[in-house]
Amino acid sequence: MSGSVVDNTVSSGNSSAAIPTDVSGQILDLDEDDDLEVFSKDTTLTDGSSFNASMQTSPASMINQYKFEEDADTKDIFVTVDNPESHVTAIETYITYRVMTKTTRSEFDSSEFEVRRRYQDFLWLKGRLEEAHPTLIVHPLPEKFVVKGMVERFNEDFIETRRRALHRFLNKIAEHPIFSSSEDFKIFLTAASGELTSHKKQGPGFLSRMGDTVKAVAAAVRGVRNRPQEFTEMQEYVEAFSQKIISLDKVTQRIVREQKEYLEELKECGPTYALWSQSEEELAEPLKNVAGCVDRCCKETEEQVKNLSDHLIPVLHEYVLCADTLKAVLRRRDNIQADFEAKTEALATKKANRDTMRDDLDKAEDRLEWANNALKSDWTRWQKVMRTDLRSAFVDTAERNVSYYEKCLAVWESFLHSQRTDAEGNGKVDFS
Amino acid sequence: MREREMQSRGTDMPTQERKLLLKKMEISVAEAEKRTGKNAVNMQETYTVYLIETRPVDAASEGTNPVPDSLWRRYSEFELLRNYLLVTYPFLVVPPLPEKRAEFVWHKLSADNMDPDFVERRRVGLENFLLRVASHPDLSSDKIFYSFLTEENGWKETVFETGFQAKADSRLKALNATFRVKNPDKRFAEMKHYGDELQSVISQLLRVRARAADRLYGVYKVHGNYGRVFSEWSAIEKEMGDGLQSAGHHMDAYAASVDDILEEEEHYADQLKEYLFYADALRAVCRKHELTQYELEMAAQDLTSKKQQREELATGTIRTFSLKGVTSKLFGQETPEQREAKLKMLETQIEEGEELVKERNAECEEFVKSAWVDIERFKEQKDHDLREALISYAIMQISMCKKGIQVWNNAKECFSKM
C-alpha cells in the first residue's frame, strides 16, 4: 500500500526543539466547533519534553508498559456522559455535555468530578492521544455533522445518539490500560473550562505541525520496504473487515428503510378495518377489534425501527470508523519504519555528520520497536473489544426482535381469545 | 374443510337438507391443464381447462370408493353457467366466480393468467363456486347446473336452448329504472347502499394489504444479505467464525420464510375478494327490484292516465293537455261514432292495464319476498364467513410471529457464541 497523501495522520521525524508558543488561535479558522480539523497527528517520540508526564523515555520500560493485562475486576474509574445543554453566545450556539467521573485512583485529587465539555474538547482529547501514541488504536468519535445545516445539529435524536457515542468513547479510553493513565485524559475529566482551554494551548504549535506534515508526506511517498509479514496480514484483515462492516452498516440501514415503508402501508390497514366496521352489524365488533390489533402492531413496528436506529446502527457505524482508524495506525507504523529505513540507508551512503546520523538512527530504531510492540499488543486488545462489542450488539438486536414478535403475538392471541369467548357464547364457530 | 362446513350448515334447515345437491354428491375441481386449440376465428390459442369430479356421497360411505365421474370445463363455461343463473334467478344473490384477471397484485405475483400460482388459486375459487351453488337451497336443484356437472358434451347448446339470453335485462333499461323509480322498498335501497360501501371498503383493504405485503417482502428479503455478509466475514475471523456462520444461516431462513407467509395471506385476500364480488351480486338483486318496481309503477301510471282519458272523453272536459284535445279544438270535434269507438278501445285497454298492474304487483311482491329471504340467508353466511376469515388472518399473524421468535432466538444463540 503506497502512502496516501491525503491524510492528516502521517507521522514525521523530529519535532523542532524550539517550539513557538501557540499561534493556532490566530491562524486556524475555527468557525464551527465540529469543523475543527485536528491538523497533526504528530508522532514525536524522541524527547519526552512535549509529552505526558506519565510516559517514561527508556525504550525498555516503554515496551514493558505495553504488556497489557486484562484487569476487568479492578475497574477503578467510572465515567458517564449525559445532560446535554444548549449554550448560546453572540458568535455561536453549541451543545455541552456533562462528564461525571468517579474514581479511587490516587493520581486524582478527589474521588468525584463533574465538568461540562463540548464536542470540540473530545476532538482535542482524541488528537492528543493519537499524537502521543501513534500506533495505538483510539476508539473513534461520532462524526461531525457535515450534511445539513444548523437546525439538524440540535435535533433531539441526533444529540442523544451523539451523547451515547461520546459516552462510549470516554469509557473505551477509561478501559484502555495506557490511555486511561494519560495526563490529558485526566485533565479532560477534571479541569474547569478555563484550565482546559489554557492546557489545550500547550503542545506543538501550528507551524511546527505544518512542518511535520510536510516531512510526513515525504516519508509516505518513500514507502516501506520490508514490512514484517504480521503487519501485512493485519492490513489484509483490516481491508476485509472494513468491507464487511461497511456492508453490514448498509444492510442495516436498508432494513430500516424497508421497515419504515412497510410501516407507512400498515398504518392504513387499521383505519380501513375501522371504516368497514361502521357498515356492519354482527361484524362490527370483530372488525373494530382487528383494527385495534393492527394499530398496536404498528406501534410495535415503529419501536422496533427506532431500536435498530438507536442501538445497532451506531455501533456498526463506530466500527466502520474503527476500520479507518486501524488503516491510519498501520500507515503510521509503516511511516515510522520507512523513516528508519531511510536513515539506515543515509548512514550507509553519506560520509558527513556520521555521529549525529547514528544517533538519529538509534532513536529511529527504538521508535520503530516501540511502535511495533505497541501495535501488536493493542491489536490483540482491540480484537477482543471488537468481538465483545459486536457480539453484544447483535445479541441485543436479536433479543429486541424476539420481544417485538412476542408482543405482536400477544396482540393477535388476545383477538382470538375474544372471538373464542364470543363464539362459545353463540355456539357457532369451529376452530379446527 | 369448506365442503364439510357447507354440509354442516345445511343441518340448520332439515327440510332443505334433502334438496341440497351437496348432500347427495361430492363435487371438486381436482386439476387444471393447459390446452391449445383453434378458437372461433380460427386462430391458435392457449387456455386452461379444469377437471370437475363428482361422486355420489353414499358410494364413499359404502366403502367401495368408485372412480369419480369427471369432465373438463373452461372458465368461459363457468361464466356461461353463472350468467344463466343470474338471469334465471334474479331474486337470488348468485355466488360469484373467482376473478377473471389477477387484480390487487403485489409485485411478486404475476398478473398473467397462465401463471401457475394464479391457475391454482383459480382452481380453488372455481371449486368454491360450485360448492356454494350446490349448497344453495334454490340453486342446487337447477337442472342446467346439474348437467354442467355431469354432461360434458352438448351442455352449451342446452343452455342456449333455454333462451335465457332473451330474458336478460338490458343495461340501459336497468339504469333507467334506477334513476326513475319512485318508491323502491326501503330495505332494498339500504342493501344497495350497503353493497356499495362493502365493495368500496374491501377494494381499499385489498389495495392496502397488497402494498403492505410488497413492503414486508422487501424487509424479509434484505435480511438475506446479512446471511451473505456474515458468511464472508466469518471467513476472516478465528473465534467469531462459527457463531457468525450459523447466525448467517438463520438470517437466510428468515428471508426465505416470507414466501410461505405471503402465500397464506393470498388465501385471506381471496376470501375477501369473494365478498367483494358478492357485493356486486347483492347490488344486482337490488337493481332487479328497482326494475320490477319501476315496471309496476309504469304500468300503474299508464293505467291512471288511460282512466283519465276515459273520463275526459266521457264528460267532454279536457283536464289534461293533450295534442288530440288541441287539434280537435282547432279542427272541430269528433263524431259521436268516433267517440264511442275510442271509449270502447280505452275500456279494453283499461281492463288489460288492470290485469297488467295486478300481474306486476304480484311479481313485485313475490320478488321482494323471495329476494329478502335470500338476502337474509346471505347476510348470515357473510357474517359467518368473514368472521372466520378474520380469525384465520389472526392465526396467520400468530404463525408468522412464532416463526420470527424461533428464528431470532436461534440467531441470538449463534450470536452469543461469536
PDB file of C-alpha atoms in Angstrom, chain B residues 33-38 45-49 74 114:
ATOM      1  CA  GLU B  33     -54.477 -28.342 -17.534  1.00  0.00           C
ATOM      2  CA  LYS B  34     -53.247 -26.270 -20.411  1.00  0.00           C
ATOM      3  CA  ARG B  35     -54.769 -26.868 -23.815  1.00  0.00           C
ATOM      4  CA  THR B  36     -54.202 -25.390 -27.211  1.00  0.00           C
ATOM      5  CA  GLY B  37     -56.790 -25.263 -29.900  1.00  0.00           C
ATOM      6  CA  LYS B  38     -58.374 -23.163 -32.584  1.00  0.00           C
ATOM      7  CA  GLU B  45     -54.959 -20.075 -28.566  1.00  0.00           C
ATOM      8  CA  THR B  46     -53.808 -21.495 -25.260  1.00  0.00           C
ATOM      9  CA  TYR B  47     -56.305 -21.862 -22.489  1.00  0.00           C
ATOM     10  CA  THR B  48     -56.745 -23.724 -19.245  1.00  0.00           C
ATOM     11  CA  VAL B  49     -59.318 -26.395 -18.565  1.00  0.00           C
ATOM     12  CA  ARG B  74     -63.089 -23.894 -19.285  1.00  0.00           C
ATOM     13  CA  MET B 114     -51.106 -18.619 -17.255  1.00  0.00           C
TER      14      MET B 114
END
